PDB file of C-alpha atoms in Angstrom:
ATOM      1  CA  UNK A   1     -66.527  73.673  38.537  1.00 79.00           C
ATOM      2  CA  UNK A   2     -67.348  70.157  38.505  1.00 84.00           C
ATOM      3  CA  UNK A   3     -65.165  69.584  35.832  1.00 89.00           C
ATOM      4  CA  UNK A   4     -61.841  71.158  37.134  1.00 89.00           C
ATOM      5  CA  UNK A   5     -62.933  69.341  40.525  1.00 91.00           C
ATOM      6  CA  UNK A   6     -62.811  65.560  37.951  1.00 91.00           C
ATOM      7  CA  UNK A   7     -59.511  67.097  36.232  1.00 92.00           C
ATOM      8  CA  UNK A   8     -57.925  67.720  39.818  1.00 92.00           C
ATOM      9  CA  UNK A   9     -59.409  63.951  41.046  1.00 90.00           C
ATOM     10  CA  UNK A  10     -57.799  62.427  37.887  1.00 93.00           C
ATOM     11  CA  UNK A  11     -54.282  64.368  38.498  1.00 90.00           C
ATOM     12  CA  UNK A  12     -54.424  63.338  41.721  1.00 93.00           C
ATOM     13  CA  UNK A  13     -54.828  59.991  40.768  1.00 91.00           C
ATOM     14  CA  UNK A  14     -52.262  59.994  38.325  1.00 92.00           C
ATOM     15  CA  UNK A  15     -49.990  61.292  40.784  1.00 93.00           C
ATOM     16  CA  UNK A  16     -50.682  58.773  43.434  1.00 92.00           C
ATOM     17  CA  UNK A  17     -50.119  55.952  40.434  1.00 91.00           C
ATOM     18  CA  UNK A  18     -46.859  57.574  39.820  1.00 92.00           C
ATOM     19  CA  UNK A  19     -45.720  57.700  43.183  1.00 94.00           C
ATOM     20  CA  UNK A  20     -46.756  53.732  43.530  1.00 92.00           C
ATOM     21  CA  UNK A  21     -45.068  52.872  40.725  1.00 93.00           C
ATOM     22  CA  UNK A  22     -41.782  54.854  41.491  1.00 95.00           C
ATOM     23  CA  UNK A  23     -42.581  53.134  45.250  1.00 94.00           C
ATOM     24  CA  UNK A  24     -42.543  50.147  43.777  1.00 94.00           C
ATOM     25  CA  UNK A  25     -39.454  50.016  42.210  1.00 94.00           C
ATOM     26  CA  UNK A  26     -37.530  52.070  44.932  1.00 96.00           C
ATOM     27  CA  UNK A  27     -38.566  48.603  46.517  1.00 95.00           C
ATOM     28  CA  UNK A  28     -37.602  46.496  44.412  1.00 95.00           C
ATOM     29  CA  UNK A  29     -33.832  48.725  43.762  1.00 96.00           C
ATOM     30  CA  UNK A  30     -33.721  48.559  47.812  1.00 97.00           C
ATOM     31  CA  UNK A  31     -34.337  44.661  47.949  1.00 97.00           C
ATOM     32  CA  UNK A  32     -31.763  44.292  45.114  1.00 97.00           C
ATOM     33  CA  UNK A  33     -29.260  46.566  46.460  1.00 97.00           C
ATOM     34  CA  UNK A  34     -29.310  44.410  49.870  1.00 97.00           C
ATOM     35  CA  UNK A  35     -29.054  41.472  48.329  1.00 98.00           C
ATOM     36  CA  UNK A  36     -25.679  42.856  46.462  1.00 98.00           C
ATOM     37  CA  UNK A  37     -24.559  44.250  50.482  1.00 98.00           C
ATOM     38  CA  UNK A  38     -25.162  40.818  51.747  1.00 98.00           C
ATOM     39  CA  UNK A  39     -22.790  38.979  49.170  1.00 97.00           C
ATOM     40  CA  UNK A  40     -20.178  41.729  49.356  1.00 98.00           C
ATOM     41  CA  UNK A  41     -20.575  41.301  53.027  1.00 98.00           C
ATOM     42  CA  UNK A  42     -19.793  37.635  52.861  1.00 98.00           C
ATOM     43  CA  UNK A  43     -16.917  38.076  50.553  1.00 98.00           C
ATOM     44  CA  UNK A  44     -15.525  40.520  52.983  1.00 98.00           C
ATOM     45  CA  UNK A  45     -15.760  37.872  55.095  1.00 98.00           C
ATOM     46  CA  UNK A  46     -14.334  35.358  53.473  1.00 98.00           C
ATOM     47  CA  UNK A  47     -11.718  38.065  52.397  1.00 98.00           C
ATOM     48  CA  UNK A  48     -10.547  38.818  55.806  1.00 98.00           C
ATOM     49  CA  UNK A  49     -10.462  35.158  57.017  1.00 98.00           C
ATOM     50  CA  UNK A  50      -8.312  34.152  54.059  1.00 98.00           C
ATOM     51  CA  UNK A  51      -6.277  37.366  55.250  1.00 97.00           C
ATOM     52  CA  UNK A  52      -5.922  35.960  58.635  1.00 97.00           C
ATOM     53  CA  UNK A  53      -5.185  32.564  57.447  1.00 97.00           C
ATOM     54  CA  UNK A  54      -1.803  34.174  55.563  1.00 97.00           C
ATOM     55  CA  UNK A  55      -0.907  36.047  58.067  1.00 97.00           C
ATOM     56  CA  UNK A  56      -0.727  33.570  60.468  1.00 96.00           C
ATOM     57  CA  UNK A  57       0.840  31.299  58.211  1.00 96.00           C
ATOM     58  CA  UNK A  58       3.673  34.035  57.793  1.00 97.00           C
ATOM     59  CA  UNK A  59       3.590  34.577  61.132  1.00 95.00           C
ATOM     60  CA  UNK A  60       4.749  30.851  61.340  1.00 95.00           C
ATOM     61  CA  UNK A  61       7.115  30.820  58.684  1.00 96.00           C
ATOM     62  CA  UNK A  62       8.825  34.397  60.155  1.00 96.00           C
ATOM     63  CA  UNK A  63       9.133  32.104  63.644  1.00 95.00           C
ATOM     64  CA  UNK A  64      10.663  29.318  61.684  1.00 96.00           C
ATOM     65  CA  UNK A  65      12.796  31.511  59.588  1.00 96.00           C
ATOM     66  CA  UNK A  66      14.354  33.081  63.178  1.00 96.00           C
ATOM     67  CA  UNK A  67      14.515  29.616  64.599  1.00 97.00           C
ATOM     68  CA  UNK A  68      16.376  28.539  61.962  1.00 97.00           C
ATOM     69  CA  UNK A  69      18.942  31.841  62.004  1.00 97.00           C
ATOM     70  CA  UNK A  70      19.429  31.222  65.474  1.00 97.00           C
ATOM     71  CA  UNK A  71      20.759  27.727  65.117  1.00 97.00           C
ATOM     72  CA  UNK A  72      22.673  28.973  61.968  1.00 97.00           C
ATOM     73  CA  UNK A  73      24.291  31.645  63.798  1.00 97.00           C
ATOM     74  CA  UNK A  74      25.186  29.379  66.872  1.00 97.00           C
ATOM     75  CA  UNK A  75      27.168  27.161  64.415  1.00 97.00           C
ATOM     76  CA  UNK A  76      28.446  29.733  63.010  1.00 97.00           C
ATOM     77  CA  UNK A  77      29.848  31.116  66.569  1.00 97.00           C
ATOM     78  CA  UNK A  78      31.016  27.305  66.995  1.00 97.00           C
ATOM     79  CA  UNK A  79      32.659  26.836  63.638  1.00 97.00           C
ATOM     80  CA  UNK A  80      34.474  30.467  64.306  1.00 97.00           C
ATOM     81  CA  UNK A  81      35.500  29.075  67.480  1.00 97.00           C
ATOM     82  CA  UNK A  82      36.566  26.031  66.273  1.00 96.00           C
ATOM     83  CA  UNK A  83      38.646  27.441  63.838  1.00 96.00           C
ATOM     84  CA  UNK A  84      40.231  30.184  66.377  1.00 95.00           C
ATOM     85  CA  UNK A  85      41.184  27.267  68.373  1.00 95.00           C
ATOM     86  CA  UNK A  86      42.691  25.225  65.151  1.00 95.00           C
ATOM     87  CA  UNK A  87      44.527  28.399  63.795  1.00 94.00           C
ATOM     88  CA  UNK A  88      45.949  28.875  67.591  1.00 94.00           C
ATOM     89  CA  UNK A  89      47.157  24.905  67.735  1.00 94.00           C
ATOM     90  CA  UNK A  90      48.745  25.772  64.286  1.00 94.00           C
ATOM     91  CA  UNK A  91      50.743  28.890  65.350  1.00 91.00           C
ATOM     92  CA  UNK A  92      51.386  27.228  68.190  1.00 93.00           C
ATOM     93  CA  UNK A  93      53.213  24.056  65.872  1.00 94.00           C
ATOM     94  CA  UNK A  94      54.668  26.801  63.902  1.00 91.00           C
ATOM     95  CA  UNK A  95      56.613  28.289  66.995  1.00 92.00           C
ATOM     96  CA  UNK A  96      57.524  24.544  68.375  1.00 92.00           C
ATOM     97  CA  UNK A  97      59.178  23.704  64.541  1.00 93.00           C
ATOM     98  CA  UNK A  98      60.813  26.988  64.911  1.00 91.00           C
ATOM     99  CA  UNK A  99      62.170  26.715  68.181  1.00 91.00           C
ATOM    100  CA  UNK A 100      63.011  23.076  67.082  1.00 91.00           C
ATOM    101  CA  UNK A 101      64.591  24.112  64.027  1.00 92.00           C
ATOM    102  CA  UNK A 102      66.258  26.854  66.097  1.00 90.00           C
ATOM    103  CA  UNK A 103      67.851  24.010  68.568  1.00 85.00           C
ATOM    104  CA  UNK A 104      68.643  22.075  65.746  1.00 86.00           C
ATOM    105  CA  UNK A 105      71.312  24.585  63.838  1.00 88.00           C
ATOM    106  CA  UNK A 106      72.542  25.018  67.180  1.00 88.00           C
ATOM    107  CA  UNK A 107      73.359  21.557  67.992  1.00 83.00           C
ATOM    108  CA  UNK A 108      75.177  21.423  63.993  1.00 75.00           C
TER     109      UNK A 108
END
């Protein structure tokens, strides 16, 4: 009896070794597995503020890019302008030469 009760003792022991030593590096797995979290964490940081950065910077260069269609397209509305005007002072010469030309064999 004495015996089984020293054999059950030193299982128990063992056991409770076990379980420290398996404790112990749970532990140690934990504390390195936080450590990893906490870097990823900061890279996701600095991740999402470079992220930001760009898409403000697009942001900025989309506003630009508009800005600079704008003015484009009001020149372009000027220049058609422009032109309707020059094309109307020409048709308008054309008719005077013809009318002129018109008088002209007339008078011969």
């Amino acid at each position: 009896k004495d015996m089984l009760i020293e054999k059950l003792n030193a299982d128990i022991d063992e056991l409770g070794s076990r379980a420290g030593d398996k404790l112990g590096t749970l532990s140690s797995e934990l504390d390195e597995f936080k450590l990893l979290y906490e870097r990823t964490q900061a890279q996701l940081q600095t991740l999402e503020s470079e992220k930001n950065q760009l898409v403000e910077e697009i942001s900025g260069r989309e506003h630009e890019f508009s800005m600079q269609n704008q003015q484009l397209q009001t020149e372009l509305t000027e220049l058609k302008s422009k032109f309707d005007e020059k094309e109307a002072v020409a048709d308008n010469i054309d008719e005077r030469n013809a009318s002129l030309m018109n008088d002209l064999q007339q008078l011969q």
